[in-house]
Coordinates of C-alpha atoms and ligand atoms in Angstrom, one line a residue:
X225 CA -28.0 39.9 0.3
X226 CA -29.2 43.4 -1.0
X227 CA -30.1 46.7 0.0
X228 CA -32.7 48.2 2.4
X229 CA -34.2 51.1 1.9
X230 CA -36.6 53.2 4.7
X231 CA -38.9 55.8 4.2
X232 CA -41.2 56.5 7.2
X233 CA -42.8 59.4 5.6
X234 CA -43.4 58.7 2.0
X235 CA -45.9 60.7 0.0
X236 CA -47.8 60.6 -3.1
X237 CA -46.4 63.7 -4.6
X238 CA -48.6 65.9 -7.2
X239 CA -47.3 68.4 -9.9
X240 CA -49.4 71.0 -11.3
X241 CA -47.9 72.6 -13.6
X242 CA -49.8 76.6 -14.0
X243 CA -49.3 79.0 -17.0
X244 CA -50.4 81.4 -14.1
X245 CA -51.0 80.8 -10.4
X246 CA -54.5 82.8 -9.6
X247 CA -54.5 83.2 -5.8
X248 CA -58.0 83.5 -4.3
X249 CA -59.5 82.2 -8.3
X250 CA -60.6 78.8 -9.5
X251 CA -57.1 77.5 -10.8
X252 CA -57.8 74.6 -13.4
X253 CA -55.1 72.0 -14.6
X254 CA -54.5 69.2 -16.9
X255 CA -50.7 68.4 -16.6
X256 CA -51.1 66.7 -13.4
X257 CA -47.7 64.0 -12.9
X258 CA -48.3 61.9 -9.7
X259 CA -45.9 59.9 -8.4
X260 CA -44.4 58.2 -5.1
X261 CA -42.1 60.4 -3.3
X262 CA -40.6 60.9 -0.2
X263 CA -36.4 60.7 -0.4
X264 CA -36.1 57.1 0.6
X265 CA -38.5 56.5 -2.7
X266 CA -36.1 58.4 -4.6
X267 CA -32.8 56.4 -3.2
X268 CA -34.9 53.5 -4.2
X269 CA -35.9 54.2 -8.0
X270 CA -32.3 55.3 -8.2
X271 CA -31.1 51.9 -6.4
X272 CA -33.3 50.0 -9.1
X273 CA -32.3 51.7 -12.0
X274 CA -28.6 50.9 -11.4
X275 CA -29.8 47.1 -10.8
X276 CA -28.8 47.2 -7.7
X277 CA -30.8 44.6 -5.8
X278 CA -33.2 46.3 -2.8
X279 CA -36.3 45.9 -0.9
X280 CA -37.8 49.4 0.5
X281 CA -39.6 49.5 3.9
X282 CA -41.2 52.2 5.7
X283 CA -44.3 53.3 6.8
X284 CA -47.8 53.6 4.5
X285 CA -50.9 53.6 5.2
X286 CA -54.4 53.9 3.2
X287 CA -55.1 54.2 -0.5
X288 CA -52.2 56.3 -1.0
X289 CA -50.0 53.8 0.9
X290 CA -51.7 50.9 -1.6
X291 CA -51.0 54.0 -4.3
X292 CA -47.1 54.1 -3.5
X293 CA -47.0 50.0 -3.2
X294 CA -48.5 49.5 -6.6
X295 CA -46.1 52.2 -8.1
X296 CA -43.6 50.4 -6.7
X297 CA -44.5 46.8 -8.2
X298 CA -45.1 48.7 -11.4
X299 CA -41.4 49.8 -11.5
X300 CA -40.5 45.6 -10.3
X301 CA -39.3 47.5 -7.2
X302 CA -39.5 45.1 -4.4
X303 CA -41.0 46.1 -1.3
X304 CA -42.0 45.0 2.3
X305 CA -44.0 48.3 4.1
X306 CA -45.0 47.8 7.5
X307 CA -49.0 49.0 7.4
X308 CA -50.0 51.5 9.6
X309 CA -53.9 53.0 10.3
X310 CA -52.9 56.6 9.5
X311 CA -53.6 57.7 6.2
X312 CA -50.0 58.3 3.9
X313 CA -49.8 61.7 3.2
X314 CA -50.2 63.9 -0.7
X315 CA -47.1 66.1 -1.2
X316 CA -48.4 69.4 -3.9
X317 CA -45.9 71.3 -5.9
X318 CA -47.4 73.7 -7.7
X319 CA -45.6 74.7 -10.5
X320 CA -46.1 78.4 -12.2
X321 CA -44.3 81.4 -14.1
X322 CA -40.4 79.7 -13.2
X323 CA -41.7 79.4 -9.7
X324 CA -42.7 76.1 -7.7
X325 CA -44.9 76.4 -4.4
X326 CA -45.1 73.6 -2.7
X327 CA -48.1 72.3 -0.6
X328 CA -46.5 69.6 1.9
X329 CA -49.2 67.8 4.6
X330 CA -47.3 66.8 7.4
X331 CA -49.1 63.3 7.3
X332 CA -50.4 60.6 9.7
X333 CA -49.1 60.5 13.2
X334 CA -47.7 57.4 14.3
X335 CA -48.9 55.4 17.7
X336 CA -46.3 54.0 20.2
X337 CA -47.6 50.7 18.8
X338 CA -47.0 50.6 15.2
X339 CA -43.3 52.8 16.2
X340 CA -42.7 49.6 18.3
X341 CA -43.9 47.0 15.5
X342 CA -41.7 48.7 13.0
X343 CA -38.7 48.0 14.9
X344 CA -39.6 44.7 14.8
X345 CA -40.7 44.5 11.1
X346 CA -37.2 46.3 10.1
X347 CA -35.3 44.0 12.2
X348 CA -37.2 41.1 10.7
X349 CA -35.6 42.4 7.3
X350 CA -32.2 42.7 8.3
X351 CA -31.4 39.6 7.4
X352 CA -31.1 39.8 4.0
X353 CA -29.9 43.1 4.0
X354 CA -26.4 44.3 3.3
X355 CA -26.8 48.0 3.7
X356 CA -29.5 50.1 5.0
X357 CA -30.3 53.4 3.7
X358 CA -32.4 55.9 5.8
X359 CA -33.9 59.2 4.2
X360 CA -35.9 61.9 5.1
X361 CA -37.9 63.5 8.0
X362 CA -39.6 60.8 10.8
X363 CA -43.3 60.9 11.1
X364 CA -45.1 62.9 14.0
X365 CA -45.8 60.7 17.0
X366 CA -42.1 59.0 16.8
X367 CA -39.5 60.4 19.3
X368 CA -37.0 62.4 17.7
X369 CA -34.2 59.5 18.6
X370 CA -36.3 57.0 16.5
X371 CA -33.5 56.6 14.1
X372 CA -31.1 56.3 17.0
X373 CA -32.9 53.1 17.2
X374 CA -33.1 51.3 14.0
X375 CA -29.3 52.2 14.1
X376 CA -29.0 50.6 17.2
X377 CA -31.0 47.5 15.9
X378 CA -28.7 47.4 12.5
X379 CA -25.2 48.0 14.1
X380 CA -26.2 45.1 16.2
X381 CA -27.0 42.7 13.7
X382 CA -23.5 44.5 11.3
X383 CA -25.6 45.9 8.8
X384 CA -24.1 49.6 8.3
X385 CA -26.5 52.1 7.9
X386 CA -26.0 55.2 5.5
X387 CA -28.2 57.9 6.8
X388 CA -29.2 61.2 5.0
X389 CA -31.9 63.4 7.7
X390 CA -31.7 66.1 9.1
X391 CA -32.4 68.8 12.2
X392 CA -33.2 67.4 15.7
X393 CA -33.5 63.7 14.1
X394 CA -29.8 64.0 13.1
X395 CA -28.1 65.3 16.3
X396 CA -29.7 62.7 17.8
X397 CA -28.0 60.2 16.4
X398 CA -24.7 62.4 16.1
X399 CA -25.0 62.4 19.9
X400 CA -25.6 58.9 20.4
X401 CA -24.0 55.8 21.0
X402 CA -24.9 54.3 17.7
X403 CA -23.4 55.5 14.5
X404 CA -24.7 55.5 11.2
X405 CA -21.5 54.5 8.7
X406 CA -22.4 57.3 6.6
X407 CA -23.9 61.1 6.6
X408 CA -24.6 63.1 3.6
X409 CA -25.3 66.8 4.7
X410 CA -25.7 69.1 2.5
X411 CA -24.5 72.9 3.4
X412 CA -27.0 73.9 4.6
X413 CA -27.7 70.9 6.8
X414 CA -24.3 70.9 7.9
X415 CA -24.5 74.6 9.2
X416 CA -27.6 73.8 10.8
X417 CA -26.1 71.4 12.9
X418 CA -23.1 73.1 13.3
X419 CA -24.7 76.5 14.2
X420 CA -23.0 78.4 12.2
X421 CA -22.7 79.7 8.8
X422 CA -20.4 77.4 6.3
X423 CA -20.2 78.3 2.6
X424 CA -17.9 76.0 0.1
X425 CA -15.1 77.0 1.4
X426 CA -13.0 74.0 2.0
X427 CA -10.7 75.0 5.1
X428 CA -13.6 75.9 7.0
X429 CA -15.1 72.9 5.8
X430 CA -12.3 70.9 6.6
X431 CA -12.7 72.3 9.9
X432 CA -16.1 71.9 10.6
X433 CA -15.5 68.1 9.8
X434 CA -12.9 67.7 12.8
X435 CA -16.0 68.3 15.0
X436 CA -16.4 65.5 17.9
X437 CA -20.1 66.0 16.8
X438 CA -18.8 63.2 13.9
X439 CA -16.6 61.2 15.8
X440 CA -17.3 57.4 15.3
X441 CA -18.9 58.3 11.9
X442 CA -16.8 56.7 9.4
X443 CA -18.1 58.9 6.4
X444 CA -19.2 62.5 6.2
X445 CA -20.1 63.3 2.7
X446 CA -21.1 67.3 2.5
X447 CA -22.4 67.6 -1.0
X448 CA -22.0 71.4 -2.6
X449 CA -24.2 71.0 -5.7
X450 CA -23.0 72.5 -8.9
X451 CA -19.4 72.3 -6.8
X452 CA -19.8 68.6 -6.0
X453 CA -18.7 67.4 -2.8
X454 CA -16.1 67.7 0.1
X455 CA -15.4 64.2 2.1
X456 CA -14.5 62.8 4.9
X457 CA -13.6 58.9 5.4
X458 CA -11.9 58.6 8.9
X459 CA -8.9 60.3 8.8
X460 CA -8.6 61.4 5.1
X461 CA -10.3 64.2 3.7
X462 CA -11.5 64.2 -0.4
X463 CA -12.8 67.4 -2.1
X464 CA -14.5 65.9 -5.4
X465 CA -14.4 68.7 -8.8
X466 CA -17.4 67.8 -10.8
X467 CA -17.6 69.6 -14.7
X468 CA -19.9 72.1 -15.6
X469 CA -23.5 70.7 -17.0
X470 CA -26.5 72.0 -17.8
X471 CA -29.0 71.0 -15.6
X472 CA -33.1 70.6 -16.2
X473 CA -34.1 69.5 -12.3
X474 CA -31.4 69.3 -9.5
X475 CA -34.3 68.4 -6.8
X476 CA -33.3 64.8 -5.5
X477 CA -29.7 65.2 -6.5
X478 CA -29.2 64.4 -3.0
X479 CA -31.4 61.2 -2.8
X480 CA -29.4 60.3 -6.2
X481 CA -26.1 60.7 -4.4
X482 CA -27.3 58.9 -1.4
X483 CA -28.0 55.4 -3.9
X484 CA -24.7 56.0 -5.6
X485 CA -22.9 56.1 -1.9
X486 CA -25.3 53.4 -0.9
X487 CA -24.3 51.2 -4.5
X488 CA -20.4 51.9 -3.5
X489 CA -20.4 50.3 0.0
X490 CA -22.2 47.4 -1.8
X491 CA -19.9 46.8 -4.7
X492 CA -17.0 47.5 -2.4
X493 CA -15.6 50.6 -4.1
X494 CA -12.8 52.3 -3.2
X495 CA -12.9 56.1 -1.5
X496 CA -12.3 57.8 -5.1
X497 CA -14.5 55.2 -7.2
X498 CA -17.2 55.4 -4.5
X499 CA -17.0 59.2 -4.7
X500 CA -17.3 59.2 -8.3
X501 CA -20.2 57.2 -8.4
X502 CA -22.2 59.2 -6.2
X503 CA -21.1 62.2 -7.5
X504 CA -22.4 61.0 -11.5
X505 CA -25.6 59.7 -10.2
X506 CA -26.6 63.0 -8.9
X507 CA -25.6 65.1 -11.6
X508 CA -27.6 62.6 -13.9
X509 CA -30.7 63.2 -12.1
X510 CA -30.1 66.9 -11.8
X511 CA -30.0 66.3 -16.2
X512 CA -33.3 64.8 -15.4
X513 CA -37.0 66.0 -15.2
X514 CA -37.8 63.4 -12.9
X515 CA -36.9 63.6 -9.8
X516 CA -35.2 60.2 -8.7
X517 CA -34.5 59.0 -12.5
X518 CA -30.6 59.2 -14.0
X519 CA -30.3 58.7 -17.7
X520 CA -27.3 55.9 -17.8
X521 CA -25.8 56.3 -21.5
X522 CA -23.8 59.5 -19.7
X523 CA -22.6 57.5 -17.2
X524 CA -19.4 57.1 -18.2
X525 CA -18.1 60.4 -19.9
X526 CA -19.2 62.4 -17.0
X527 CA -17.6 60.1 -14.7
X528 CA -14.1 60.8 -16.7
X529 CA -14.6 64.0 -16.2
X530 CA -14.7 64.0 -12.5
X531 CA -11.5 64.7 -10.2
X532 CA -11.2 64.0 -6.5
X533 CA -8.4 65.3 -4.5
X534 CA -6.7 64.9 -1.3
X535 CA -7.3 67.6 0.8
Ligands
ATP193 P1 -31.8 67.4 -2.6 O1 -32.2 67.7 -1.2 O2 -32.6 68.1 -3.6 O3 -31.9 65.9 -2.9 P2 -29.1 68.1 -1.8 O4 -29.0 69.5 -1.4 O5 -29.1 67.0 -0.7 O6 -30.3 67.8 -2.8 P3 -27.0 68.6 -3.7 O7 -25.7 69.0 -3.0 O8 -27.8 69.7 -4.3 O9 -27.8 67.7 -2.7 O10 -26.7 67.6 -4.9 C1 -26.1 66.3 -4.8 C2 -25.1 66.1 -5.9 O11 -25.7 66.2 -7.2 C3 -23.9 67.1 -5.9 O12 -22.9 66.7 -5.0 C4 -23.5 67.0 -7.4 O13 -22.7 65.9 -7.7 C5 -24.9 66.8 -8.1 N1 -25.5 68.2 -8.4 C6 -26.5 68.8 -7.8 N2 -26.8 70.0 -8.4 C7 -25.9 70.1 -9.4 C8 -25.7 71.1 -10.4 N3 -26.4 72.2 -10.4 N4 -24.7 70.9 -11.3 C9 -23.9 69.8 -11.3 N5 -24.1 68.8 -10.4 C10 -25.1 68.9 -9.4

């Protein structure tokens, strides 16, 4: 049994990195990093580099879909994409003076056909699959309930589904019949939904938890960044103190967390080991300049040095 990951918008993401950024000038580069990205691709490197054992799905399509699938057998990542006839998408970041301006092509839209034969294909891979993980934004051309679906199709079969999206894809499913068994807002995504403001504070973020929004949701997981994260597992509530680091790249933390959550379900943690581990795996990738990639040797001292408290 292992662990399936789904990305239905993956891109080939490109860095340029700019001494300058010359608007309306030629602009020439030669630290160019391309890589597979999307957050289901980063939930998956993640996955792999803490052996868990996974096989990614989603959507690609074209030479950048071959592009992402040969990344992936270069890492040994195994995969099992469901082809479409759109092209998968590029993903710029641009990155200049301390600043980074981003580029992001929305990317192919997806027929009622292929939407359809990816239910199938997904369910198809159910079977081996313990836990699915869902990241990121749908495609355009799938309704905005599409995830309500392949919930519907996993909670059928008893595979629980950790989900980290957001917007209109998210109170979809929140106002659905079919529940993911985990969320992972962050702020930001939680006030969204919400409609209104939250910051980290942790009565009003106790609060905003008791929200019928989440009922049937086992696990609400609001991460906070450089103040970790504050948790809800049915009744209990966890607020999770993380030490000061230094960081080089925080972007993916999230994805990071997401594997670690993802990892705990599958090695049957406990609420404060599981916590612990997400909570290490994204501070390691915000050490990191890659986004997606922990270092593992600090594993274990920064895991020591995490608290997490009944609230
Ligand atoms: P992204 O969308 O970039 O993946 P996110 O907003 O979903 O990120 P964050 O809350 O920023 O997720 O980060 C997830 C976790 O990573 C945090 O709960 C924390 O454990 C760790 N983390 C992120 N940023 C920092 C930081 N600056 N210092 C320490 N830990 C951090």
């Amino acid at each position: 049994m292992s662990i399936l990951t789904v990305t239905m918008n993956p891109s080939v993401d490109i860095a340029y990195q700019l001494p300058t950024f010359k608007l309306d000038d030629v602009n020439r580069v030669s630290n160019v990093n391309k890589s597979a990205g999307g957050k289901g691709l980063n939930v998956t490197r993640v996955l792999k580099e803490i052996d868990e054992d996974l096989t990614a799905t989603g959507l690609v399509g074209g030479d950048l879909g071959n592009y992402i699938k040969s990344q992936l057998d270069q890492g040994a990542i195994h995969h099992d994409f469901y082809q479409i006839k759109g092209n998968t998408r590029n993903c710029i970041a641009i990155l200049h003076e301390g600043m980074q301006t981003e580029i992001l092509e929305s990317g192919p839209t997806i027929s009622d056909v292929e939407g359809e034969a990816f239910k199938n294909h997904f369910e198809s891979l159910l079977k081996d699959a313990e836990v699915v993980s869902i990241s990121g934004s749908t495609p355009s051309g799938l309704a905005t309930d599409y995830y309500v679906e392949l919930i519907m199709i996993a909670n059928a079969k008893e595979v629980p589904v950790v989900l980290d999206t957001s917007g209109e894809s998210l109170r979809q499913v929140l106002l659905s019949g079919h529940k993911p068994k985990v969320i992972k807002p962050n702020v930001d995504e939680l006030s969204q939904l919400l409609g209104r403001e939250l910051d980290k504070d942790l009565n009003l973020l106790k609060e905003a938890l008791q929200d019928s929004l989440f009922n049937g949701v086992e696990w609400v997981i609001v991460s906070l960044g450089s103040e970790g994260a504050f948790a809800k597992h049915n009744d209990l509530y966890y607020k999770v103190d993380i030490p000061t680091i230094d960081i080089v790249n925080p972007v993916g933390s999230g994805d990071s967390t997401v594997a670690g959550i993802v990892s705990g379900i599958t090695r049957n943690y406990d609420d404060v080991a599981l916590l612990k581990h997400a909570n290490v795996l994204g501070m390691l990738n915000a050490q990191e300049e890659i986004t997606g990639h922990v270092n593992l040797n600090h594993y274990e001292a920064l895991f020591n040095k995490i608290q997490v408290r009944g609230v």
